[in-house]
Amino acid sequence: MGDQETLPYHYVTTDINHWYVVIKQGRVEKAKEMKKKVEKEFSIMEKNEDVAIYIQLLNLRHQLMLSYLEPDSVEGIEKAYKDVKRTKKNLAPDSLTNIIEFYYHFFSGMYHFRTKDLVVALTYYRDAEKYLDLLDNEDDTHKAEFYFKIAEVYYYMKETHFSMNYAQHAYSIFKEQKDKDGNLTYGKQMVQCQFVIFGNWLDKMCYEDALETAEKALNDAVKIGEQHLIGSAHFNVGLCYNHLEELDKAEKHFQKAYEIHREQKHLYESKAIFNLAYVKAKQNDLKTATALYKEGSIVAYRHKNQEVIEKLKLVKGMYLSFDLNILKEVFKFFKEKCFYGDMEEYAVAVAEFLTKRMERHEAVDFYQMAIEARRQIQRGKHLDAK
């Protein structure tokens, strides 16, 4: 390779940064285009370790984006993560810049959030946060993205105050990002922040605020025209009506969410079909619930979504075959994964179901599980990340 073909690394970093911007914006085709361009440039670039690991990190981030937006096109996400881990391990301590350290911990947290290892994800996010204020960058969108992602973890862990605070902070930053014509450039991310805020209102049992937020997010998603966002927005409205015990309205929105996510082959297809099956079972439409349970199992295995695989057992164990051993398997999974929010919610649901069946002795066991889950949440047990 002749010297005239060698590119200076600072030339390539401009395209790398552009690649990351379009990843953050969820512009899949543009991200794919920039990925190819960067990889081609890197092959003729002068050697630079920081740029090399930066590209590895963005490849992991790229794969994480695709795992949500185009799950069937994702290849080697585990390999991408292992490559980053191996490279980081082989580098000398304190040899990386603050921005690389931030991205390493941030993207590693995102990877473990995707695999539902919430405690591990939070550990990485906390390490990433140590570098956040050290970054010499006028662009606040990396901070907004971080605030949103950590808000997601805290939401799943039912740390409502932390989650709401981070989500609102992220939303306020995204809201300020506009192009030269005054159009929002992070509208999709604003909707995603609304999803987290909605979920926290729901957990606080502020159902009017939750429904208002969910419906606003649905309207905003429709304006943007992103199908996976519209599907998720319908899903959230359905969740709200489910909590309000307006099951017909919940079914309508879960059905719409499932149809959209199925068409898109989106990761949330499995979540939607579980909730649809659960609602149909609660409506005592067991024939439809059975069909949805079978279909949902296939979908969840296809997406390798262990959380939904386990949750579908709630439908089977309560409504389709009534098997306490199956139900106990689900709660063992919740406990192992520190899913104390789910553990509390569904333990109460199972206990109430058993009480109606006059199975009061068994119901007490599940009420105790709910109490224990609530105790763990209040203690912050799931936040003891190391």
Tab-separated table of N, CA, C and O in Angstrom, residues 251 255 273-274 276-296 312 315 320:
chain	number	residue	atom	x	y	z
A	251	GLU	N	-57.236	-4.435	25.022
A	251	GLU	CA	-57.110	-5.422	23.946
A	251	GLU	C	-56.937	-4.739	22.595
A	251	GLU	O	-56.089	-5.126	21.779
A	255	GLN	N	-53.625	-5.282	20.402
A	255	GLN	CA	-53.779	-5.893	19.091
A	255	GLN	C	-53.112	-5.042	18.015
A	255	GLN	O	-52.400	-5.561	17.146
A	273	ILE	N	-47.532	-9.583	22.092
A	273	ILE	CA	-48.379	-10.776	22.037
A	273	ILE	C	-48.577	-11.373	23.430
A	273	ILE	O	-49.646	-11.915	23.734
A	274	PHE	N	-47.571	-11.257	24.317
A	274	PHE	CA	-47.784	-11.727	25.691
A	274	PHE	C	-48.913	-10.946	26.355
A	274	PHE	O	-49.822	-11.534	26.960
A	276	LEU	N	-51.297	-9.260	24.986
A	276	LEU	CA	-52.563	-9.561	24.332
A	276	LEU	C	-53.111	-10.894	24.829
A	276	LEU	O	-54.312	-11.014	25.142
A	277	ALA	N	-52.253	-11.899	24.934
A	277	ALA	CA	-52.679	-13.205	25.452
A	277	ALA	C	-53.152	-13.092	26.894
A	277	ALA	O	-54.156	-13.712	27.287
A	278	TYR	N	-52.462	-12.294	27.687
A	278	TYR	CA	-52.796	-12.114	29.096
A	278	TYR	C	-54.178	-11.463	29.256
A	278	TYR	O	-55.008	-11.896	30.070
A	279	VAL	N	-54.431	-10.447	28.445
A	279	VAL	CA	-55.726	-9.764	28.505
A	279	VAL	C	-56.844	-10.695	28.037
A	279	VAL	O	-57.921	-10.761	28.657
A	280	LYS	N	-56.619	-11.433	26.951
A	280	LYS	CA	-57.654	-12.353	26.465
A	280	LYS	C	-57.954	-13.434	27.511
A	280	LYS	O	-59.117	-13.841	27.686
A	281	ALA	N	-56.923	-13.887	28.219
A	281	ALA	CA	-57.139	-14.867	29.282
A	281	ALA	C	-57.962	-14.257	30.415
A	281	ALA	O	-58.880	-14.904	30.948
A	282	LYS	N	-57.664	-13.015	30.770
A	282	LYS	CA	-58.424	-12.345	31.835
A	282	LYS	C	-59.875	-12.125	31.410
A	282	LYS	O	-60.782	-12.094	32.253
A	283	GLN	N	-60.097	-11.984	30.098
A	283	GLN	CA	-61.462	-11.851	29.585
A	283	GLN	C	-62.170	-13.204	29.482
A	283	GLN	O	-63.310	-13.268	29.061
A	284	ASN	N	-61.468	-14.254	29.850
A	284	ASN	CA	-61.981	-15.630	29.806
A	284	ASN	C	-62.197	-16.139	28.386
A	284	ASN	O	-62.962	-17.080	28.154
A	285	ASP	N	-61.512	-15.526	27.425
A	285	ASP	CA	-61.522	-16.021	26.047
A	285	ASP	C	-60.344	-16.985	25.918
A	285	ASP	O	-59.306	-16.662	25.314
A	286	LEU	N	-60.495	-18.172	26.477
A	286	LEU	CA	-59.376	-19.089	26.600
A	286	LEU	C	-58.957	-19.704	25.261
A	286	LEU	O	-57.798	-20.065	25.081
A	287	LYS	N	-59.896	-19.815	24.339
A	287	LYS	CA	-59.539	-20.338	23.024
A	287	LYS	C	-58.545	-19.412	22.324
A	287	LYS	O	-57.506	-19.858	21.806
A	288	THR	N	-58.873	-18.110	22.329
A	288	THR	CA	-57.966	-17.136	21.715
A	288	THR	C	-56.675	-17.037	22.500
A	288	THR	O	-55.578	-16.946	21.926
A	289	ALA	N	-56.794	-17.071	23.825
A	289	ALA	CA	-55.603	-16.980	24.673
A	289	ALA	C	-54.653	-18.146	24.419
A	289	ALA	O	-53.425	-17.973	24.387
A	290	THR	N	-55.201	-19.326	24.216
A	290	THR	CA	-54.368	-20.504	23.941
A	290	THR	C	-53.625	-20.350	22.623
A	290	THR	O	-52.421	-20.636	22.529
A	291	ALA	N	-54.328	-19.875	21.605
A	291	ALA	CA	-53.697	-19.665	20.297
A	291	ALA	C	-52.589	-18.617	20.393
A	291	ALA	O	-51.506	-18.782	19.821
A	292	LEU	N	-52.863	-17.550	21.143
A	292	LEU	CA	-51.870	-16.487	21.304
A	292	LEU	C	-50.679	-16.973	22.125
A	292	LEU	O	-49.532	-16.589	21.860
A	293	TYR	N	-50.945	-17.816	23.120
A	293	TYR	CA	-49.862	-18.380	23.931
A	293	TYR	C	-48.917	-19.198	23.043
A	293	TYR	O	-47.690	-19.063	23.126
A	294	LYS	N	-49.470	-20.036	22.200
A	294	LYS	CA	-48.653	-20.879	21.325
A	294	LYS	C	-47.862	-20.026	20.331
A	294	LYS	O	-46.665	-20.238	20.112
A	295	GLU	N	-48.571	-19.055	19.740
A	295	GLU	CA	-47.901	-18.177	18.775
A	295	GLU	C	-46.839	-17.336	19.476
A	295	GLU	O	-45.732	-17.136	18.960
A	296	GLY	N	-47.184	-16.843	20.676
A	296	GLY	CA	-46.248	-16.023	21.434
A	296	GLY	C	-44.986	-16.769	21.808
A	296	GLY	O	-43.882	-16.194	21.797
A	312	LEU	N	-44.973	-15.692	29.534
A	312	LEU	CA	-46.048	-16.463	28.905
A	312	LEU	C	-46.490	-17.634	29.781
A	312	LEU	O	-47.637	-18.074	29.724
A	315	VAL	N	-49.599	-17.015	31.791
A	315	VAL	CA	-50.867	-17.287	31.113
A	315	VAL	C	-51.198	-18.774	31.201
A	315	VAL	O	-52.329	-19.162	31.527
A	320	LEU	N	-54.566	-21.509	31.484
A	320	LEU	CA	-54.699	-22.566	30.486
A	320	LEU	C	-54.594	-23.967	31.071
A	320	LEU	O	-55.254	-24.881	30.592
